[in-house]
Short mmCIF file of C-alpha atoms and ligand atoms in Angstrom, two decimals:
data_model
loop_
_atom_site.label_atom_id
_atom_site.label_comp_id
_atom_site.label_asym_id
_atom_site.label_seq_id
_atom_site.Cartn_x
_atom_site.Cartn_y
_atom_site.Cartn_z
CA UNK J 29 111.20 70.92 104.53
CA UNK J 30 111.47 71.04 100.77
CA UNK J 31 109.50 68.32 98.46
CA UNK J 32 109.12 68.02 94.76
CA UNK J 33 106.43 66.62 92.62
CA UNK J 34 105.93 67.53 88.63
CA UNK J 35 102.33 68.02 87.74
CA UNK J 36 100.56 71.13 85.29
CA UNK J 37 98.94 73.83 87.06
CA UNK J 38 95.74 74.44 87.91
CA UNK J 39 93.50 78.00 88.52
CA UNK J 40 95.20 80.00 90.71
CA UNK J 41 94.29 77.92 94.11
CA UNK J 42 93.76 80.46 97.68
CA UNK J 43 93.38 76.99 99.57
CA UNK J 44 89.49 76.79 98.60
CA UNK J 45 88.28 80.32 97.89
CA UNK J 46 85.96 80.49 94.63
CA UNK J 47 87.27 84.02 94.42
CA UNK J 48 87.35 84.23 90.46
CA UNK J 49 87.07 80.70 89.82
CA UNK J 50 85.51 81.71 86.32
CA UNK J 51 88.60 82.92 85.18
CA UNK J 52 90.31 80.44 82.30
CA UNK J 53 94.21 81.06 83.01
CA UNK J 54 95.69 77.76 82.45
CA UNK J 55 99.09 79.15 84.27
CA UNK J 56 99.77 79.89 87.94
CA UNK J 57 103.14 80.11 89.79
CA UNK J 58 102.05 79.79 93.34
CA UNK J 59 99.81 77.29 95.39
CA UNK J 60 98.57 77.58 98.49
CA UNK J 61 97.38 74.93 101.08
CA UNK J 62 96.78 76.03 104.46
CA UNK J 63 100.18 74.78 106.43
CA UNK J 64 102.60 74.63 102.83
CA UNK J 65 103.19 76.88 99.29
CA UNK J 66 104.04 75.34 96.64
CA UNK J 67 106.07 77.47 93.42
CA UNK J 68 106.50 76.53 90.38
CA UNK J 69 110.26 76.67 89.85
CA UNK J 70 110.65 78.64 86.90
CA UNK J 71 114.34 78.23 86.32
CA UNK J 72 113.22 75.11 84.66
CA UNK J 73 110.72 76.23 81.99
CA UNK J 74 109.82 75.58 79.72
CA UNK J 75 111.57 72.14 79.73
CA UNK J 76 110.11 70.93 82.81
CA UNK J 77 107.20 71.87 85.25
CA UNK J 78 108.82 71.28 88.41
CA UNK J 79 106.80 72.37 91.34
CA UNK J 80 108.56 73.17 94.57
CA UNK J 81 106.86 72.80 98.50
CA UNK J 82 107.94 74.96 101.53
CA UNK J 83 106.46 74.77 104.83
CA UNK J 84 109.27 78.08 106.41
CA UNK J 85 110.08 81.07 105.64
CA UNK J 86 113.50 80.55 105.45
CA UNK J 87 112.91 78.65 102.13
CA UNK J 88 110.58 80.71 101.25
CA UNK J 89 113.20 83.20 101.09
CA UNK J 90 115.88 81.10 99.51
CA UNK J 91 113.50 80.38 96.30
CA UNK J 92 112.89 84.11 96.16
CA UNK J 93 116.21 84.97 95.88
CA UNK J 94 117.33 81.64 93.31
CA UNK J 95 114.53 83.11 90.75
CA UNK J 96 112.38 79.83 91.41
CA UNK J 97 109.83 82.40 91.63
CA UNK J 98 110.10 86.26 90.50
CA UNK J 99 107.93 89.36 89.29
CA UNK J 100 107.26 91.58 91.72
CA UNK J 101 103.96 90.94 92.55
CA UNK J 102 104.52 87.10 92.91
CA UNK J 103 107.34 87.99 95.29
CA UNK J 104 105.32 90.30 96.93
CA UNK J 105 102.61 87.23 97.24
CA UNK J 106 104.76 84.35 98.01
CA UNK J 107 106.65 86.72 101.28
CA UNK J 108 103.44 86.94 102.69
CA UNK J 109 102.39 83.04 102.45
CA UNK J 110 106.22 83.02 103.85
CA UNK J 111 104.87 85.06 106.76
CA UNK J 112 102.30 82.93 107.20
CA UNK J 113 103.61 79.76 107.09
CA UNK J 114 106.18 81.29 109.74
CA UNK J 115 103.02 81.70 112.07
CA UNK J 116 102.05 78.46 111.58
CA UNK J 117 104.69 76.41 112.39
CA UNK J 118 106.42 78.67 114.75
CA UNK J 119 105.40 76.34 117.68
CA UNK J 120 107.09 73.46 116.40
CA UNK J 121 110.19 75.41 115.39
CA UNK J 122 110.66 77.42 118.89
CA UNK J 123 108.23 76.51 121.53
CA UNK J 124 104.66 78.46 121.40
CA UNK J 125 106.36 80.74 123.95
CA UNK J 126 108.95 82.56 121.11
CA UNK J 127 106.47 82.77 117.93
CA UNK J 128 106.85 86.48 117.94
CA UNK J 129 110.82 86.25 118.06
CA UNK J 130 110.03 83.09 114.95
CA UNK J 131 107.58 85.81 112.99
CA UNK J 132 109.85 88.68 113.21
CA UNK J 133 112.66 86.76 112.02
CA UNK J 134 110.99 85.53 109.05
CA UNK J 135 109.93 89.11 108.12
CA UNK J 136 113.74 89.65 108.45
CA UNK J 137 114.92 87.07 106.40
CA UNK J 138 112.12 87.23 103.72
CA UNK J 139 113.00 91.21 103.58
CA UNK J 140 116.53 90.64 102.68
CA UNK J 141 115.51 88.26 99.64
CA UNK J 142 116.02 90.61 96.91
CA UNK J 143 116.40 94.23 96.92
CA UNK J 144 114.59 96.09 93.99
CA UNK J 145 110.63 95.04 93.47
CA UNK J 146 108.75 97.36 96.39
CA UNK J 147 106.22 95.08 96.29
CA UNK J 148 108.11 92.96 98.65
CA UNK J 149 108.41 95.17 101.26
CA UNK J 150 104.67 96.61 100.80
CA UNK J 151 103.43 92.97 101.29
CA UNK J 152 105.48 92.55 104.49
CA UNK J 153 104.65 95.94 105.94
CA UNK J 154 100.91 94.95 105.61
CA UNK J 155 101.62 91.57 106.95
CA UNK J 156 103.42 93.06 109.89
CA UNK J 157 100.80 95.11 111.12
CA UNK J 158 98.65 92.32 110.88
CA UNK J 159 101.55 90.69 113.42
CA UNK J 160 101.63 93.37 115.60
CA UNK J 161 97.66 93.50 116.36
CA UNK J 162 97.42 89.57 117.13
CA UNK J 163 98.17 88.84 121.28
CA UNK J 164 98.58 85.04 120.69
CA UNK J 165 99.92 82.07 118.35
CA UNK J 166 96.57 81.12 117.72
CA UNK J 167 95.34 84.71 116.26
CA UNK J 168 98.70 85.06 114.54
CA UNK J 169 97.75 81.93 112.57
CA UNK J 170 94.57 82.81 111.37
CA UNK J 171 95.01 86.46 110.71
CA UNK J 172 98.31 86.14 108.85
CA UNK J 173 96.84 83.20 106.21
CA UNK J 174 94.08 85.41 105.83
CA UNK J 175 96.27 88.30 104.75
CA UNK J 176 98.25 86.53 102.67
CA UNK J 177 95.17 85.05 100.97
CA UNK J 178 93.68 88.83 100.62
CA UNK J 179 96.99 90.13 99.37
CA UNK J 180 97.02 87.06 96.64
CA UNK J 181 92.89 87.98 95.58
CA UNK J 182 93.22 91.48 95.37
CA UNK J 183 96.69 91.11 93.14
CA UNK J 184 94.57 88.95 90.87
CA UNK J 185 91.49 91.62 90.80
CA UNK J 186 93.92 94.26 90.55
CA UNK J 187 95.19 92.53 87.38
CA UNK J 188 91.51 92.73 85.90
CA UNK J 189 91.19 96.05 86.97
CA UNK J 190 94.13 97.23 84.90
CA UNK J 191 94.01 95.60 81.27
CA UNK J 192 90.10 97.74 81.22
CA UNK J 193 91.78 100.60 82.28
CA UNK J 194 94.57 100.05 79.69
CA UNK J 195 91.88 99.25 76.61
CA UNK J 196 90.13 102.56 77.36
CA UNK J 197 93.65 104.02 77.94
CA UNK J 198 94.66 102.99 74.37
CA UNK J 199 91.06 104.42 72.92
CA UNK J 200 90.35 100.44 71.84
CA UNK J 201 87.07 98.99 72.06
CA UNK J 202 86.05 95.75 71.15
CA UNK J 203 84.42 95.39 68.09
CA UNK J 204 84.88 98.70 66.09
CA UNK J 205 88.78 99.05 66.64
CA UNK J 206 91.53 97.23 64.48
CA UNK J 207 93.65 94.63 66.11
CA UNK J 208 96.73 96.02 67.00
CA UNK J 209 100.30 94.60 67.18
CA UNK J 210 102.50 95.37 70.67
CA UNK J 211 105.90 94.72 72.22
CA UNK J 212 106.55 93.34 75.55
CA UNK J 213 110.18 92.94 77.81
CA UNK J 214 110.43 90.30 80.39
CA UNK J 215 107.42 88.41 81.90
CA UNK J 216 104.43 90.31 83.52
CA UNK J 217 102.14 87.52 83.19
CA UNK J 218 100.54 84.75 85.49
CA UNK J 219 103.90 83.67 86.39
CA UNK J 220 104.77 86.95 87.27
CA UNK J 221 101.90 87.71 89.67
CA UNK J 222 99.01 86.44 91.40
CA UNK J 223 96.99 85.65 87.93
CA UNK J 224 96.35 86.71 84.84
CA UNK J 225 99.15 89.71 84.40
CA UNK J 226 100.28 93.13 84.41
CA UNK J 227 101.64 93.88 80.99
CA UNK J 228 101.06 90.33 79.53
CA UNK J 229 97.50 90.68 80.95
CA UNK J 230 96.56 93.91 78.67
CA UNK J 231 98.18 92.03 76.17
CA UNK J 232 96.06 89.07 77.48
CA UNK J 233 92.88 90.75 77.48
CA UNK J 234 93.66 92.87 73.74
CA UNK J 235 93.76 88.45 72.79
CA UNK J 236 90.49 88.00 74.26
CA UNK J 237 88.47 90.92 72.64
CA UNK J 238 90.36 90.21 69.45
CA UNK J 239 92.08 93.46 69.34
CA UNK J 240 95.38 91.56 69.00
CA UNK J 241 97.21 90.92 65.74
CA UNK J 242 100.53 90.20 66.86
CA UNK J 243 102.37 90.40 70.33
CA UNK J 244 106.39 90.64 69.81
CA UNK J 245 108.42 89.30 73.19
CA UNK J 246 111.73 90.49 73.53
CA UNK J 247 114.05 87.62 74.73
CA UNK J 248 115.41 89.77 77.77
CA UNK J 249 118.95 88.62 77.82
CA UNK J 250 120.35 87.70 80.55
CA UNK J 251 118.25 85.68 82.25
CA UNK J 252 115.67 84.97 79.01
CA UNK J 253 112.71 85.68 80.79
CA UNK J 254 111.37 86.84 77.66
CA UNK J 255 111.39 83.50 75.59
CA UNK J 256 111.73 81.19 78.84
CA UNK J 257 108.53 82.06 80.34
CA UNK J 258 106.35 84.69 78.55
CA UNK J 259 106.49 82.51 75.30
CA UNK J 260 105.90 79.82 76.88
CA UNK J 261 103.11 81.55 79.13
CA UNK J 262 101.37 83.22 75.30
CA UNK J 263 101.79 79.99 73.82
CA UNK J 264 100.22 77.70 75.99
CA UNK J 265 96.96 80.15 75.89
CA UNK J 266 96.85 80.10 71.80
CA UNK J 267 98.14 83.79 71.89
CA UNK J 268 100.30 84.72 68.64
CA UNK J 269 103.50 85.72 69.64
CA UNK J 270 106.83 86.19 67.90
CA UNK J 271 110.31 86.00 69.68
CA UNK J 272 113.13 88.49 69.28
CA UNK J 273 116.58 88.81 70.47
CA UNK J 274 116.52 92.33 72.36
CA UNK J 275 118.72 93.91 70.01
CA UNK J 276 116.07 93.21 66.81
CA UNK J 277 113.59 95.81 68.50
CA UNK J 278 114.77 98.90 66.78
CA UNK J 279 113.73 97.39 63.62
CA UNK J 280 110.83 95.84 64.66
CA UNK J 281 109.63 99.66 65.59
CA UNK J 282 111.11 101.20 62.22
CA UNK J 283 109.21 98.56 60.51
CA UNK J 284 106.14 100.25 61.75
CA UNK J 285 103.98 97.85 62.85
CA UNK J 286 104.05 97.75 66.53
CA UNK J 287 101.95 100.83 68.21
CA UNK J 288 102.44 100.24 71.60
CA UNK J 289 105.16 98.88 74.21
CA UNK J 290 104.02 97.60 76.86
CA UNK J 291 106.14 96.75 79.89
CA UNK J 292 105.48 95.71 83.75
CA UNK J 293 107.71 98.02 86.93
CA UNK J 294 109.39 96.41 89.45
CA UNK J 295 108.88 100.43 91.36
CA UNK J 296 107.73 103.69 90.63
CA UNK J 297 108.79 106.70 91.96
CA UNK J 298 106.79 109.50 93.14
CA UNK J 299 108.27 111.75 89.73
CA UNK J 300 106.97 108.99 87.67
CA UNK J 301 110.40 107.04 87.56
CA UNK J 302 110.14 103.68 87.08
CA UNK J 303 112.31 100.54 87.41
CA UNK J 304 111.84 97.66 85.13
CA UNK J 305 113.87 94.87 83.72
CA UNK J 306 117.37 95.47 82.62
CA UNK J 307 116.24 96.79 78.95
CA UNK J 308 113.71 98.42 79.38
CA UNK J 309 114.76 102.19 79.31
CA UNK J 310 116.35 101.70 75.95
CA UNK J 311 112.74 100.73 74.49
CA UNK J 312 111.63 103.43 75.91
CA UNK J 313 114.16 105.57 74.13
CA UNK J 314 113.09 103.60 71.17
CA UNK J 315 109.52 104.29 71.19
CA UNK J 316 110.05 108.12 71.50
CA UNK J 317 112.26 108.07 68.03
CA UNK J 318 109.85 105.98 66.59
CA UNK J 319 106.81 107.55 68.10
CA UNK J 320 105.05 104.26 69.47
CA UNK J 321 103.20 104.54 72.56
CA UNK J 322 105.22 103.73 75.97
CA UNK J 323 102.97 101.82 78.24
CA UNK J 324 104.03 101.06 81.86
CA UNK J 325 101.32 98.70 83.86
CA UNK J 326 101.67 97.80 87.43
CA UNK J 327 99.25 97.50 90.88
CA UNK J 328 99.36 100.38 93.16
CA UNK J 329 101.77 97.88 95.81
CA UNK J 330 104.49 98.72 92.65
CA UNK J 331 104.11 102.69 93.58
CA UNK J 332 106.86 103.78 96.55
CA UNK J 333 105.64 107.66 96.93
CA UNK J 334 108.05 107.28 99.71
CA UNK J 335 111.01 108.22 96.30
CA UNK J 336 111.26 111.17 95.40
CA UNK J 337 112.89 109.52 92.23
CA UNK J 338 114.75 106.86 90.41
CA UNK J 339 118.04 107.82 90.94
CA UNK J 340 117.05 106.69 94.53
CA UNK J 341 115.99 103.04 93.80
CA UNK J 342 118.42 100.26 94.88
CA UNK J 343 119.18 98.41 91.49
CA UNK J 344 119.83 94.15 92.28
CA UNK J 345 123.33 93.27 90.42
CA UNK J 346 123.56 89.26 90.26
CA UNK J 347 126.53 86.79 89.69
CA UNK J 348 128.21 87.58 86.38
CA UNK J 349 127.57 83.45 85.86
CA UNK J 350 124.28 84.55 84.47
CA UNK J 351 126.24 86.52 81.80
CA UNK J 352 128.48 84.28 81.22
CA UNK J 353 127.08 80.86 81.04
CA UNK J 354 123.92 79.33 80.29
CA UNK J 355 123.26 76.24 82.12
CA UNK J 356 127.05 75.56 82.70
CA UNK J 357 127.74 76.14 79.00
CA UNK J 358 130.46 79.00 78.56
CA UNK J 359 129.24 82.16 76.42
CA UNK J 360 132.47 84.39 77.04
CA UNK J 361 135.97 83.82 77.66
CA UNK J 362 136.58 82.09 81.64
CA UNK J 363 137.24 84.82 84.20
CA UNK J 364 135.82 88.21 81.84
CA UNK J 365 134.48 90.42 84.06
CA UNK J 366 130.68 91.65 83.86
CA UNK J 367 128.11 94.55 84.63
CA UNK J 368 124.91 92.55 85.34
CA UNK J 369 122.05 94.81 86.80
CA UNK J 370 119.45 93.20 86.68
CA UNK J 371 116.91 96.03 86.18
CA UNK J 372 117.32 99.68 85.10
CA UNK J 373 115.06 103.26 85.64
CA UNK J 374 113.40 104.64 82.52
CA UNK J 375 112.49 108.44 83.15
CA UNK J 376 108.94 109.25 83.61
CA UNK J 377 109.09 111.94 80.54
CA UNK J 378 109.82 108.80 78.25
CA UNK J 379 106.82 107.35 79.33
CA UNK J 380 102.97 107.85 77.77
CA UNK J 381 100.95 105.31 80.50
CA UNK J 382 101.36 104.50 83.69
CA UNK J 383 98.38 101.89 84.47
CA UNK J 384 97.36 101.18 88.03
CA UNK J 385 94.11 99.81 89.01
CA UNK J 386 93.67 102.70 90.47
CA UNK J 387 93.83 104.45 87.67
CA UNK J 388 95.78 105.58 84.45
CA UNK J 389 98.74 108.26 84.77
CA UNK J 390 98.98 109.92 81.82
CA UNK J 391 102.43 112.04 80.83
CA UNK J 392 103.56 111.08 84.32
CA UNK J 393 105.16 113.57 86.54
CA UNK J 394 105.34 114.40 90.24
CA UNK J 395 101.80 116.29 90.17
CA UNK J 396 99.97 113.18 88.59
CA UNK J 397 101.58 110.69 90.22
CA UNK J 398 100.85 112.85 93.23
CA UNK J 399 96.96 113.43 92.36
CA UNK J 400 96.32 109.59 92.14
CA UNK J 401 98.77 108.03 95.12
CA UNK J 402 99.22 111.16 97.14
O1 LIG G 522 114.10 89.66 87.79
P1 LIG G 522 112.63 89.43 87.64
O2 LIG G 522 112.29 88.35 86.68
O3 LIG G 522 111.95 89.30 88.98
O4 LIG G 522 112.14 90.79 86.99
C1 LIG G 522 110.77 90.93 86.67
C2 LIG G 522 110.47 92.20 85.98
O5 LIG G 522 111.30 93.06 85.80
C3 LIG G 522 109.04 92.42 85.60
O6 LIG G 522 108.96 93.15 84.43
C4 LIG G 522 108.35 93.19 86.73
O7 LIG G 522 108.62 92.59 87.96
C5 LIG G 522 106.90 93.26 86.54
S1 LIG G 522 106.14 91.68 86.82
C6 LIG G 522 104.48 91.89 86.74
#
């Protein structure tokens, strides 16, 4: 059962944990409350904060793979409050005597959402494990919320983990270094995760020890990303940022000001690959001519050592609609055909960083990536 009620958002809420309730992000994309989730459908920003509630998987699923919620972390996240709230209202869906059939159907259904961000599948591997060790409903109930809760925390500590390991990374240090000015490609932020950011949280944290002079945020044509949600998401917070179409980045780099790019992964290989938002490997390309630093955060649930590359990594194509139209309004002649893939690989030797909060990759390649997730 879907409901709808508009409201602003709160700190990111685990259904009563305090777990880093001193954090200050105004912006969260998922709710939890025990027996529902609630997303923030963000199709509609930044027009309208629209909040959505699901008490199945099934919907659960169906919002995943509309975009009401996206980043791979957050779908990571929201699958495994899907999972849960599978658990929990299995009995009235089925009879307490078929919850397992109920569970492993959701798991199904939530798997087949979308097919590129590995932090999907990570998040319903763990959960199913979880699954498999309960023997009744009752378990089932409580151990899956917890997981999902755990999986939710340690995405938003993970997030923490990364922008120090990116600051020490860059050689910056509060204080004695010059701000800097950065470019960014879709949204990595709150929206995009449990809290706080991949990407957009370096770029968060460079705000908060006033390293930052000025963040630049590609628009990310086609589905705007870019201005729709991570200007929107800088904005809100007081953080100076200035919004370019995707093609104006080659000039923004020969103009010489920007020193690092700094983009979120949807997966990483175990070469160092890594898929990212349709985009992304030309500003990679960029950055080398230009000799900017290429910067590539993202938890370890983003890392699939199970690749041996990119070449391997199933890329989502969506409706040519988004292409063509924007909110029913035509952008192209009716019935042109289009390439939409929605994400693309950029070649580890392209790439300076790769930020985990496990630690930093540097010059990736199949030894390092080996030597920190092997
Ligand atoms: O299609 P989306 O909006 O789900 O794509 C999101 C991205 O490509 C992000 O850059 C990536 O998931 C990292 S989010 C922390």
């Amino acid at each position: 059962m879907n409901s709808t009620k508009e409201s602003s958002s709160p700190a990111p809420s685990f259904g009563g944990s305090a777990a880093h309730s001193t954090l200050s992000i105004d912006t969260v994309a998922l709710r939890w409350h025990g027996s529902s989730l609630e997303l923030l459908d963000q199709r509609l920003l930044p027009a309208q904060e629209h909040w959505i509630t699901l008490e199945g998987a099934c919907g659960v699923a169906q919002c995943i793979q509309d975009m009401v919620v996206r980043g791979a972390p957050a779908i990571g996240i929201s699958a495994a409050y899907g999972v849960a709230l599978a658990a929990r209202h299995a009995e009235n869906e089925s009879g307490a005597g078929d919850w397992k059939a109920e569970i492993k159907q959701a798991i199904c259904e939530l798997s087949a959402s979308r097919p590129t961000a590995v932090n999907l599948f990570w998040a319903l591997q763990r959960m199913e494990r979880v699954f498999h060790a309960c023997g009744s409903l009752g378990e089932a109930q409580k151990r899956l919320a917890d997981e999902a809760v755990a999986i939710h925390q340690e995405d938003l500590a993970g997030n923490l983990a990364m922008a120090d390991h990116a600051l020490e990374a860059m050689g910056l240090s509060a204080g004695t270094s010059t701000p800097i000015s950065v470019l960014t490609h879709c949204n990595t932020g709150a929206l995009a995760t449990g809290g706080y950011g991949t990407a957009l949280g370096v770029i968060r944290r460079l705000h908060e020890t006033k390293l930052l002079k000025q963040v630049y945020a590609d628009e990310t044509r086609p589905w705007l990303q870019g201005s729709r949600l991570t200007a929107w998401e800088l904005m809100r917070e007081g953080i100076s940022v200035t919004l370019n179409a995707d093609g104006a980045a080659a000039a923004i780099l020969a103009a010489g000001e920007v020193r690092w790019i700094i983009v979120g992964a949807d997966r990483v290989t175990a070469n160092g690959d890594v898929a990212n938002k349709i985009g992304t490997y030309s500003l990679a390309v960029l950055a080398r001519y230009h000799n900017v630093g290429f910067m590539v955060v993202a938890p370890s649930s983003t890392v699939d050592m199970s690749l041996a590359s990119g070449v391997e990594i199933p890329i989502e194509e969506r409706d040519g609609i988004e292409v063509r139209e924007i909110r029913g309004i035509p952008l192209a002649p009716e019935g042109v055909s289009v390439f939409n893939p929605v994400f693309d690989v950029t070649p580890a030797n392209l790439i300076d960083l790769i930020v985990t909060e496990k630690g930093v990759v540097r010059n990736p390649n199949s030894t390092a990536m080996q030597a920190l997730f092997g």
